[in-house]
Structures are given as C-alpha cells and as structure tokens.
Short mmCIF file of C-alpha atoms in Angstrom, two decimals:
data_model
loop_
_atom_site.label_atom_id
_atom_site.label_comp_id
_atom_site.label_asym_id
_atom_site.label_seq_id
_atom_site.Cartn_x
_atom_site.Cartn_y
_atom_site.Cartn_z
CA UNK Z 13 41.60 -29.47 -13.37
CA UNK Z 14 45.14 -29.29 -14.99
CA UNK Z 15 47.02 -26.64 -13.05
CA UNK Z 16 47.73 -23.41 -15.13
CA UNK Z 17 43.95 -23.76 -17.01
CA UNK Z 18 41.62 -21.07 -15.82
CA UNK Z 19 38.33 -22.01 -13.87
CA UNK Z 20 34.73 -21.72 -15.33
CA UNK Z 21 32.53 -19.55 -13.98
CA UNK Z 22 28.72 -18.49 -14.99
CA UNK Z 23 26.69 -15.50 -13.52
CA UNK Z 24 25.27 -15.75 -9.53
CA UNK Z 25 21.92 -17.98 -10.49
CA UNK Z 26 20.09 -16.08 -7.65
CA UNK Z 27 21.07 -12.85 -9.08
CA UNK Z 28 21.24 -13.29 -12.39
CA UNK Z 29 18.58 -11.91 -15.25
CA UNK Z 30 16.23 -13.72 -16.66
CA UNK Z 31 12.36 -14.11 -18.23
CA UNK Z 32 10.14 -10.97 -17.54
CA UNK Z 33 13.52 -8.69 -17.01
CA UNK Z 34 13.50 -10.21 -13.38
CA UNK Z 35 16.36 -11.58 -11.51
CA UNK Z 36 15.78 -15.25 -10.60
CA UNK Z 37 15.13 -14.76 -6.86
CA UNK Z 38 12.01 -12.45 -7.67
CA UNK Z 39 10.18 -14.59 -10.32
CA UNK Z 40 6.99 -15.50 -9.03
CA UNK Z 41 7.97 -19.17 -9.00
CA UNK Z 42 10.90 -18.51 -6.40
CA UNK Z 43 9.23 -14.61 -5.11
CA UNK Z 44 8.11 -16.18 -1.53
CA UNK Z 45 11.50 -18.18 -0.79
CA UNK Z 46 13.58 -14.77 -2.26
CA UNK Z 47 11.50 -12.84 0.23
CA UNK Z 48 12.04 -15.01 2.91
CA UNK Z 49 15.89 -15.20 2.22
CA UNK Z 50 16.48 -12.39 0.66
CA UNK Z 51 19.57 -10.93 3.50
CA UNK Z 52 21.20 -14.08 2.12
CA UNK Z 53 20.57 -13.58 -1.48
CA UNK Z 54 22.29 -9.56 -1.79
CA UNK Z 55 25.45 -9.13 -3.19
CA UNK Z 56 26.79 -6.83 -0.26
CA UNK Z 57 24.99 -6.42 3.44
CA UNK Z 58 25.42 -5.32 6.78
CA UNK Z 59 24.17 -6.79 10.04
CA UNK Z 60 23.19 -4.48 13.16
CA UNK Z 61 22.14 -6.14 16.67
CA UNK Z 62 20.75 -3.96 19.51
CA UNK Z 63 23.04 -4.22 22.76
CA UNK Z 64 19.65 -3.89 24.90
CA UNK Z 65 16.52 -5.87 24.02
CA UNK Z 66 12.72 -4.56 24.28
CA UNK Z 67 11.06 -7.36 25.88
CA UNK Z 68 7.99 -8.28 25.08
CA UNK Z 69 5.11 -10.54 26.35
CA UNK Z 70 1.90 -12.15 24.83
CA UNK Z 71 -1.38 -10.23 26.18
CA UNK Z 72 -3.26 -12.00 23.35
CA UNK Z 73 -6.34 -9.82 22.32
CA UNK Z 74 -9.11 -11.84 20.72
CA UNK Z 75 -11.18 -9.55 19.17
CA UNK Z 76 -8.20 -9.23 16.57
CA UNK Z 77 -7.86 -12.91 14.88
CA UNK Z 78 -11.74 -12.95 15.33
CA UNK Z 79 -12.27 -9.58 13.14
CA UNK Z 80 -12.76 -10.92 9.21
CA UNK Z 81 -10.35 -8.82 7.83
CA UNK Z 82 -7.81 -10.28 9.64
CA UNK Z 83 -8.86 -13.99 8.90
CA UNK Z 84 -9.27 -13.08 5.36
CA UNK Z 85 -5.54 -11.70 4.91
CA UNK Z 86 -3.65 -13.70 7.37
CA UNK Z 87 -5.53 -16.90 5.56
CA UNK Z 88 -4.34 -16.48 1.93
CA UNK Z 89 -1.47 -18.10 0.35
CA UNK Z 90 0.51 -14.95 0.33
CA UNK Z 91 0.47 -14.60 3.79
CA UNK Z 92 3.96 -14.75 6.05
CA UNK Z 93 3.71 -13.28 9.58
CA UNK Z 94 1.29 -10.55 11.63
CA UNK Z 95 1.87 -9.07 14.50
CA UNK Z 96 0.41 -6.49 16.67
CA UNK Z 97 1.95 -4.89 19.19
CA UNK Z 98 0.99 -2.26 21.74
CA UNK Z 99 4.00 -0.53 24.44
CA UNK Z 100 5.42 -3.67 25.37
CA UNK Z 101 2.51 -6.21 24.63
CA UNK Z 102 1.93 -8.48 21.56
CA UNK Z 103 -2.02 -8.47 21.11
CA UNK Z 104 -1.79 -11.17 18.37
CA UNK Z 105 0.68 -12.48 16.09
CA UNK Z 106 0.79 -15.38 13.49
CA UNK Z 107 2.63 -16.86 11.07
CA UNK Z 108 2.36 -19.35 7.98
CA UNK Z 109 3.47 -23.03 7.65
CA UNK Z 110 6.63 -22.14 5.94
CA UNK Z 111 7.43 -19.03 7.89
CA UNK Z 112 8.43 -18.74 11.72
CA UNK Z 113 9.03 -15.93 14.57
CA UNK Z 114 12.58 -16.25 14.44
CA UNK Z 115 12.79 -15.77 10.65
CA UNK Z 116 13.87 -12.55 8.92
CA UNK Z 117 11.55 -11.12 6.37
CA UNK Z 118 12.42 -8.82 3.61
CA UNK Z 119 10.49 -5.46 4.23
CA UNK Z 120 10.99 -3.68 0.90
CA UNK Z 121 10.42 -0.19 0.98
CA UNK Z 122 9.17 -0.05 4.63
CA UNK Z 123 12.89 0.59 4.95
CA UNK Z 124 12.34 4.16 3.67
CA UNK Z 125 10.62 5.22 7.10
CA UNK Z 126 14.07 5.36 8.30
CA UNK Z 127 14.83 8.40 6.84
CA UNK Z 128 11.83 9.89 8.41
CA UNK Z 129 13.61 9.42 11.52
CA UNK Z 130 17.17 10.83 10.57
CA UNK Z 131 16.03 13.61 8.79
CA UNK Z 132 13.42 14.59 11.23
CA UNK Z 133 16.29 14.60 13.78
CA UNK Z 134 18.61 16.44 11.77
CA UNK Z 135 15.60 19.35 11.28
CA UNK Z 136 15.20 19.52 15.25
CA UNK Z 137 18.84 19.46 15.54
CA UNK Z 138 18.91 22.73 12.86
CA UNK Z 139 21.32 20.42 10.37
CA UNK Z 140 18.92 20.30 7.93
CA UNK Z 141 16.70 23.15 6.37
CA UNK Z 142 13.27 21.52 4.52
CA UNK Z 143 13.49 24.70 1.90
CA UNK Z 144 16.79 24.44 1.16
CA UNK Z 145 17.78 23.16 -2.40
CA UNK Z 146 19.42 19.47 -2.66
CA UNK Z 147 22.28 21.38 -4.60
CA UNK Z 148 23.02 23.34 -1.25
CA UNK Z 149 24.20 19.92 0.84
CA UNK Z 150 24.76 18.07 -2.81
CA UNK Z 151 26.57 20.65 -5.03
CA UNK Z 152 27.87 17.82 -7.42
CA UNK Z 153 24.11 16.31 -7.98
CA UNK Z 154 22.61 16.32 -11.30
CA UNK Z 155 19.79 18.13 -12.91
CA UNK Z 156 17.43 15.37 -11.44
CA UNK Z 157 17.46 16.82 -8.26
CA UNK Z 158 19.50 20.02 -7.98
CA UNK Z 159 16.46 22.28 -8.08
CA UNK Z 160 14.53 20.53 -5.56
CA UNK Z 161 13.69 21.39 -1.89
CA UNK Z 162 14.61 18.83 0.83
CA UNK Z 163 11.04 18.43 1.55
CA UNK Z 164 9.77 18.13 -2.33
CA UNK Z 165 12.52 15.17 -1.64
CA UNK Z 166 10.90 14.06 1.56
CA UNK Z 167 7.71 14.08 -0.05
CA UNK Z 168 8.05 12.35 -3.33
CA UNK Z 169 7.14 15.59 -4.88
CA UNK Z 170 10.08 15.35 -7.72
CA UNK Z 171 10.12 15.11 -11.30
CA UNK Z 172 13.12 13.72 -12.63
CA UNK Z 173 13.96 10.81 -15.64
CA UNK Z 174 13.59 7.74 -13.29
CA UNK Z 175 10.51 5.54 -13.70
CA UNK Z 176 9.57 3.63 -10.70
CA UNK Z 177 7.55 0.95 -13.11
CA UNK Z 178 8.56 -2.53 -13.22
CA UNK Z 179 7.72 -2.20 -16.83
CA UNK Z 180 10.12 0.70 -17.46
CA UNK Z 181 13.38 0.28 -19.24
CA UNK Z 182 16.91 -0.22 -18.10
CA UNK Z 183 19.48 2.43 -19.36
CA UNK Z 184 23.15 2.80 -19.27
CA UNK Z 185 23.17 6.39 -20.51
CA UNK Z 186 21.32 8.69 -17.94
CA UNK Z 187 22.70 11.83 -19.25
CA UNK Z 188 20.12 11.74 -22.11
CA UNK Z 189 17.20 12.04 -20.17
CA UNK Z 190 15.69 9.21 -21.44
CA UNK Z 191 13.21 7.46 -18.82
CA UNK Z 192 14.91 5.29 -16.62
CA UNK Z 193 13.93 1.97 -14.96
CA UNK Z 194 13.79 0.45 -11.23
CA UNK Z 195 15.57 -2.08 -12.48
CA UNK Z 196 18.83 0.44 -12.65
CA UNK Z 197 18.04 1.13 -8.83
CA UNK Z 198 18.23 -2.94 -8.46
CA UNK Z 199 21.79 -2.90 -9.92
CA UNK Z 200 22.65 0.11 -7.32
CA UNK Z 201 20.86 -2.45 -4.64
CA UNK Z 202 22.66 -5.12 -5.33
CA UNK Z 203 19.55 -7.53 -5.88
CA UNK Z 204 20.35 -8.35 -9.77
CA UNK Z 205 23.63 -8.30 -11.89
CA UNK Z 206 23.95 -5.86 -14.58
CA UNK Z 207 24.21 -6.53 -17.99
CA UNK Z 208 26.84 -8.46 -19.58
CA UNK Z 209 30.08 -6.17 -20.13
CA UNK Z 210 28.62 -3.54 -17.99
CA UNK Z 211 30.03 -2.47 -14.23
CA UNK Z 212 28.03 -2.26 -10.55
CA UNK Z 213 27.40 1.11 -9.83
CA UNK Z 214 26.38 2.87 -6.63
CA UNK Z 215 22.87 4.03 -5.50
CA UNK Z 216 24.36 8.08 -5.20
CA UNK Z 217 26.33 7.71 -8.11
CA UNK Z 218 22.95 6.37 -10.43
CA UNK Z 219 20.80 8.53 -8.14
CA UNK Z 220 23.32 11.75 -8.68
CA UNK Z 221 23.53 11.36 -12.73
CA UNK Z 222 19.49 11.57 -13.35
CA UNK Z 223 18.26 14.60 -15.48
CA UNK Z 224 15.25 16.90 -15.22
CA UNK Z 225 14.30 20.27 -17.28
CA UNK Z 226 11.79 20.90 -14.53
CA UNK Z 227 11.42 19.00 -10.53
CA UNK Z 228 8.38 20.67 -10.01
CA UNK Z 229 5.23 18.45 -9.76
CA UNK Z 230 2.67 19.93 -10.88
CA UNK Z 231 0.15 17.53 -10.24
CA UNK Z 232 -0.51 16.95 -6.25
CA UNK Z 233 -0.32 13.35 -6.09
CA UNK Z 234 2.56 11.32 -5.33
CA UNK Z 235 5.38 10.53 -7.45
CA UNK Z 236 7.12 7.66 -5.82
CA UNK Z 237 10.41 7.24 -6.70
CA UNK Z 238 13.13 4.78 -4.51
CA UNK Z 239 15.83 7.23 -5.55
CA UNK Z 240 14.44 9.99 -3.29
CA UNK Z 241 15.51 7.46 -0.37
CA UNK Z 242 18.96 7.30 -1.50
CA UNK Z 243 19.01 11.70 -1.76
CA UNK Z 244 17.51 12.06 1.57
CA UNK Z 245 20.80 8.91 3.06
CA UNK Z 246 23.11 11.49 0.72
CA UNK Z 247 21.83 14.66 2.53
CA UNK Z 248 21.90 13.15 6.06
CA UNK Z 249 25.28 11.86 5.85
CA UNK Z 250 27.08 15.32 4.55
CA UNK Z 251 24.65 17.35 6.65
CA UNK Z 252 25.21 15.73 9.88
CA UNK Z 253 29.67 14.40 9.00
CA UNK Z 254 28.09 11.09 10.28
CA UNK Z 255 27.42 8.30 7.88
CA UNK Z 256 24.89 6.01 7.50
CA UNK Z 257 25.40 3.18 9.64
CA UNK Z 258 25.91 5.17 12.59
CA UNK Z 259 22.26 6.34 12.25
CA UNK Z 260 21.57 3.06 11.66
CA UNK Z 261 22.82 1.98 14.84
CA UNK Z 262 21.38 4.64 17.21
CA UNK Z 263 17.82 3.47 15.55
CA UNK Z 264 18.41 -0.33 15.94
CA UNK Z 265 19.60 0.51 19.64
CA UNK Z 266 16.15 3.29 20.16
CA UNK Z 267 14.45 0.59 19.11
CA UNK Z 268 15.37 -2.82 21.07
CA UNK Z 269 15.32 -4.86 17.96
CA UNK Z 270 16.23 -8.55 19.79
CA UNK Z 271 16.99 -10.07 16.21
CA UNK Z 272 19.29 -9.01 13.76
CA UNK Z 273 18.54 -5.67 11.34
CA UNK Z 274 19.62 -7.18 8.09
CA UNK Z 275 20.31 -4.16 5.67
CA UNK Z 276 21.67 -4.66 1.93
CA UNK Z 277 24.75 -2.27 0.95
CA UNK Z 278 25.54 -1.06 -2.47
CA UNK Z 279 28.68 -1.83 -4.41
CA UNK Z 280 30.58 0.95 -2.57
CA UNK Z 281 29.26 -0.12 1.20
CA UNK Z 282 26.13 2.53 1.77
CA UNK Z 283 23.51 0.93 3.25
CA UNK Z 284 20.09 0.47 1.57
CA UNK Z 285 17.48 2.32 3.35
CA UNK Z 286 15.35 2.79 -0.10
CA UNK Z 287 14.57 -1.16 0.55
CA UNK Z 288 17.04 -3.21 1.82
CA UNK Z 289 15.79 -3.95 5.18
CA UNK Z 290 15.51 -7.40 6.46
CA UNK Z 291 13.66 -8.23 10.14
CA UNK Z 292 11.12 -10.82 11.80
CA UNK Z 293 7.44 -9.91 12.50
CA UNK Z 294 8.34 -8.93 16.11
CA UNK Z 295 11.15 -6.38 15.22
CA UNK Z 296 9.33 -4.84 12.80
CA UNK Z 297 6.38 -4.09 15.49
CA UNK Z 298 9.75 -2.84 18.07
CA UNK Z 299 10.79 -0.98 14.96
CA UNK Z 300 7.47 0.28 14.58
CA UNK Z 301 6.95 1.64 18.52
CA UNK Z 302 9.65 4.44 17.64
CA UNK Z 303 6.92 6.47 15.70
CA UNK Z 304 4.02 5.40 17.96
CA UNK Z 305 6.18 6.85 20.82
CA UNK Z 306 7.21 9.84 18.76
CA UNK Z 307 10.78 9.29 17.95
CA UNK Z 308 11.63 8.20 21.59
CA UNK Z 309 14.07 5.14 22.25
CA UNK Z 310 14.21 2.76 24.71
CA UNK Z 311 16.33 4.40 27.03
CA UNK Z 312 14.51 8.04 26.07
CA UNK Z 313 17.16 9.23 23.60
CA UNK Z 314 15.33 10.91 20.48
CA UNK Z 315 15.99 9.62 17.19
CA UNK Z 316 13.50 11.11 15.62
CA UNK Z 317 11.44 14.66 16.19
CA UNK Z 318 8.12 14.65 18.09
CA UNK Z 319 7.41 17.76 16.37
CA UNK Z 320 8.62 16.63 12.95
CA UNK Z 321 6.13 13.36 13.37
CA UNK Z 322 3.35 15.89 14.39
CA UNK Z 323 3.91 17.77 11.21
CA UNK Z 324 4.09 14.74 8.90
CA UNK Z 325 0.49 13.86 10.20
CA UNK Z 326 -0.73 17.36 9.78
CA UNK Z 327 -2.87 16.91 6.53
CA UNK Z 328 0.41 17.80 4.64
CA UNK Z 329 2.11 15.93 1.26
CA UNK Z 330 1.26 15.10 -1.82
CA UNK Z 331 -1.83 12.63 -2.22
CA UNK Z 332 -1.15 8.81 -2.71
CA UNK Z 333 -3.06 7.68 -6.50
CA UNK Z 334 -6.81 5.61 -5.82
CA UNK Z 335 -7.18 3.87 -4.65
CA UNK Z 336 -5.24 4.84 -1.81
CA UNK Z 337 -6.68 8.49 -2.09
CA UNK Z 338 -7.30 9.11 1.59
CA UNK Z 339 -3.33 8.64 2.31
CA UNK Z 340 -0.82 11.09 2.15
CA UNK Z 341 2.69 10.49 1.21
CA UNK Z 342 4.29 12.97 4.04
CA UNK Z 343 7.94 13.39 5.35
CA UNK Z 344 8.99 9.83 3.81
CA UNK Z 345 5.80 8.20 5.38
CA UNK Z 346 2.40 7.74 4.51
CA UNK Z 347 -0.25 8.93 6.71
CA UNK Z 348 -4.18 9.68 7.36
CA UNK Z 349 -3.50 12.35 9.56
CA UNK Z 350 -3.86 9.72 13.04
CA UNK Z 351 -1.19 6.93 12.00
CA UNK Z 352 2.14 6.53 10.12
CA UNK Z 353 2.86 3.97 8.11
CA UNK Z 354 4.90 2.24 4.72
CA UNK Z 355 3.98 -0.16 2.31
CA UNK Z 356 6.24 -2.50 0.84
CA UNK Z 357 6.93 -4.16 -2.79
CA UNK Z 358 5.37 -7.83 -2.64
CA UNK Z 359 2.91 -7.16 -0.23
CA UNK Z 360 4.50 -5.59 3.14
CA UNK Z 361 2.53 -2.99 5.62
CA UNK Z 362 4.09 -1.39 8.79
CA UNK Z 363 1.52 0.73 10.55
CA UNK Z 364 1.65 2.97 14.02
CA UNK Z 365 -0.24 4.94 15.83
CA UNK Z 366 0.32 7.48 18.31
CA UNK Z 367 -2.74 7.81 19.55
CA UNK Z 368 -2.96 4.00 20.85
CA UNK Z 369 0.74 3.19 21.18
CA UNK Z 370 -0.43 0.58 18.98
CA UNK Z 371 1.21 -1.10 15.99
CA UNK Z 372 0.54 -3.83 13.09
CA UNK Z 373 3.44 -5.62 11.31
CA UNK Z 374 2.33 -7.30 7.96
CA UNK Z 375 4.21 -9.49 5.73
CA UNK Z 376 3.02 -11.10 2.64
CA UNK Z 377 4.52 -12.24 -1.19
CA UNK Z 378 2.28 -11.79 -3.78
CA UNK Z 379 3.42 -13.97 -6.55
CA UNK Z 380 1.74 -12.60 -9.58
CA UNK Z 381 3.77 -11.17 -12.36
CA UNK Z 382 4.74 -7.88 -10.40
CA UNK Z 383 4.15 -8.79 -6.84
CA UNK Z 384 1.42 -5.97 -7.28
CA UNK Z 385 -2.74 -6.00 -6.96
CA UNK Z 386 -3.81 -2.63 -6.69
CA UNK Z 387 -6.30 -3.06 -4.17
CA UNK Z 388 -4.20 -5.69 -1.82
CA UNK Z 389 -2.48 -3.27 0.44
CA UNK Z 390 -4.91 -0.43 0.58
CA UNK Z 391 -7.37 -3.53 2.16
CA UNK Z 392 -4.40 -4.40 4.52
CA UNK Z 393 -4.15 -0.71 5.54
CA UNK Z 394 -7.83 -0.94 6.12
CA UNK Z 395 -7.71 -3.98 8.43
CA UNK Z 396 -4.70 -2.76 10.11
CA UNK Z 397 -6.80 0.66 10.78
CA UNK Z 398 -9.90 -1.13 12.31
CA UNK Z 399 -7.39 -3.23 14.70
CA UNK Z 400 -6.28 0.51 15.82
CA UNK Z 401 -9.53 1.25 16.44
CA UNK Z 402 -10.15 -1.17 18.82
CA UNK Z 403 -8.02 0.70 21.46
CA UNK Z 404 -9.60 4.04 20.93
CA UNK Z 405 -10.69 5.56 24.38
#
C-alpha cells in the first residue's frame, strides 16, 4: 500500500448483520460455535477469576445418566455439557464431542440471576426499598420505567415499548413509543453492529429512553423483558455508590468459580448481567451452590439474602406463559416454590435447590431459526427436577 492512501476496512464478519436480521455468529449455521466462543466474539468484555477455588471431586451417582430424561437430552445434537453438583460433589457430568470441561459456555440470560443476589443483599442491607418507584434511585429514567416499583422490576411485571421477540423491529427513535426490538438490546450488548451510519449506544442509556403511558401489568403472567436486568444493575449501582464489577467480584469470589467468569460490557464499560455471562459446566454448578446455600459464600460472607431467597420461593411473581405454567418468574428467578432457577436463549438451564444442596448445570444450542422450541426447556426443567428428587430424604 502506497503510503498516504487510506486502508480498507469492511464491518466485524462475526458481528456484522445479516439474513434473518441476525448477526453472523448467531445464524443457525454458525449458532453452536458462537455459543461456544461467544467471550471471544463481544465487542467489549471483562474477565473475573476467584482468588480461592471450590474444589470439587467426582462422587459419580448412577441413577442420574441411567434416568431417560437425561439420556434423551444429553444425547441430542444440541447438547454441550451437564453437570450436577451437590455441596462439594459432582454426581454426574458430561459433555459432547466438540465441547470439553475446560471450555467456557455462553449462558445467556442465566446471567440475570445475578441480580437476584445484589439486590437481595442490598434489601437486607436496607439500600434498597422493593415499593419504592425506579424514579426514586433513577430520577433521569424515562416513562418506561419511572412509575414502576423495584419489585414490578424484579419481577418482570412492567409494561413498557420494548419487545423481547426476535421477530420485533429495530428502532432508532424510542421517544415515539413505537415497539421496540431485542435486537436494540444486542447493539447495547455488544453482540451485533448497528446499522450503517448509526452509533453504539449503552444498555442504561437504550434502557433509560423507553416509553410507557401505563407499567402496570394487568395480566399476571410474565412479561420478560432483558431491559429489566439492566434497571435492576442501574438501581444497585446508585443505591449501594458501588458499581457493578465490584459486585461482580464479591460473587465470583462467594462462589469459588476455578475458571474464568467471562462477562460482555457495553460500549461505555457496564457489565452485562441481562446475558453476557460466559463459564464452563462446572462453574456454573459452583455458581449455582450460592442459592442452594442461601446466598452464603465460600468463606460464609453473604452475597445474597437468606430471607430474600425464602421470599422469592414463597408462591410469589407473576406466572411464566404454558407451557411453563407451574413456574413463577420471582425476584429475577424462576421458581416452583422448592428450587430456583434461569433459563437461557439457545437452550441453557441453571437449576438449585435448597432443600438438597443440589444443583444441575445445562448447556445446549438449538439451531433452528430462533434457537427456540417451546417445549425444549420446560422438558429440561423437568429432568433437572426428577434428578433433585433423587436426594429427597
């Protein structure tokens, strides 16, 4: 190249929009290999490692990869990794052909549970109020949330213009209430490039500009939205004077994670706890053994509330859509009243129970148009439930 001529550049290939309104790591050609890669695919991330391990050991359980269920979902072609732990004992675990224990997964919005922690802390800690109005630790916040409670926040209990659909539009104008797509809350995650001649944008500054003439839900079931996620990080942060990462850090440290906690950042560095999260089968499970021992760490520090966890599994929330009607969406996890769990886009189940100390870690990329079957993870949360069961007194 003659010195003085400018270079040639095109758009990040990985990143970049194409067919389907998808960015090319998530079309179901390249979904599984995105999943598997995708803390190497965002545009901005962080990387947390726990000074003190959890060890664990193999106490292999037999009963679990002899149960049907679990042959029938760790068989498929979707399949990635399983693993069950209980206290400090891995029951079973296994993993596909093109997959490994040492390899980072992405959990997708299993990274929400997070805030189930912080917030729960910063109730017992009397930092947060659950009745208090987003406005009151937000006053700048739009209409799309002003109105609402913490916990209608906590909950997905909030009406607002953003449309969680894959199928829903992208807009560059949220101020005319217009519905709103998930693939705006991509661009804020830093998982796809926005359009041509448009800039990045932040996940508080698109979560802060959405519009509603009412946040009430009338209707008793769930309204998922990823945006929520990013409120509750907001709230925490200018609640507490601490930011995000530092919570981040006390959890990754509570919970002995031996790998690395891969977390995508927005344009402006806040981390992505609506679904950035990145760990192997085994971390996840570690992760997991902070709600089945109540918010307790390692070392006994609390990072989350006992009594906030007892609450969530109360028989409170708003009811999750069939056919996933016997789950509750409660406190930014889902729950029948015994366990706590979070499903993930793709095909991704974290579930723990108290009761048992027990927990499953499930990982999976289904490669269909959306990544979504609507009966694929509520039969995952029933297999998951029956392995539970095994360790009932």
């Amino acid at each position: 190249m003659a010195i003085g001529t400018t270079p040639t550049t095109v758009p990040n290939p990985d990143l970049v929009v194409g067919e389907d309104d998808k960015s090319n790591w998530n079309l179901p050609d390249n979904r599984r290999s995105g999943f598997h890669n995708l803390h190497n695919l965002t545009r901005y991330s962080l990387g947390i490692r726990a000074s003190d391990v959890l060890p664990l050991s193999k106490a292999i359980d037999g009963r679990i990869g002899d149960m049907p269920e679990v042959r029938r979902y760790t068989g498929t072609t979707y399949f990635s990794a399983m693993a069950v732990v209980r206290e400090q004992s891995v029951l079973f675990e296994v993993y596909a052909p093109d997959f490994g224990p040492d390899r980072p997964h992405s959990m997708q919005s299993v990274s929400k549970t997070a805030a189930s922690l912080i917030i729960g802390r910063l109730v017992e800690d009397g930092r947060v109020e659950l009745d208090r109005k987003v406005a009151h630790y937000l006053p700048e916040i739009g209409s799309g949330y002003a109105e609402a409670t913490v916990q209608q926040v906590l909950d997905m209990d909030v009406v607002n213009n953003f449309d969680e659909g894959y199928d829903a539009p992208y807009s560059a104008d949220l101020r005319r209430g217009v519905p709103v797509g998930y693939n705006n809350e991509e661009i804020a995650l830093g998982w796809r490039l926005p359009p041509a001649g448009e800039r990045e944008f932040g996940c508080r500054a698109f979560a802060g500009a959405l519009v509603s003439d009412d946040v009430v839900n009338s209707t008793g079931e769930t309204r998922y939205a990823s945006t929520n996620t990013d409120i509750l990080g907001w709230i925490a942060e200018r609640a507490s004077g601490r930011g995000l990462r530092e919570f981040l850090v006390d959890i990754v440290e509570a919970a002995g994670i031996a790998g690395v906690y891969h977390i995508g950042t927005d344009c402006e560095g806040v981390p992505q706890i609506a679904g950035g999260v990145c760990m192997t089968a085994r971390d996840l499970a570690r992760y997991g053994l902070l709600f089945a021992r109540l918010g307790e760490g390692v070392h006994g520090e609390a990072v989350g509330s006992a009594r906030f966890i007892h609450e969530t599994r109360s028989g409170r929330g708003t009811r999750l859509p069939d056919p996933s009607g016997w789950i509750r969406y409660s406190n930014h996890t889902t729950t029948d009243g015994r366990w706590l769990g979070h499903g993930g886009y793709g095909g991704q189940y974290l579930l723990a129970d108290p009761e048992t100390g027990t927990v499953v870690a499930f990982f999976s990329v289904l490669e269909d148009r959306h990544a979504y079957t609507e009966d694929y993870l509520p039969g995952v949360i029933r297999m998951a439930e029956d392995i539970i069961r095994l360790y009932d007194a």
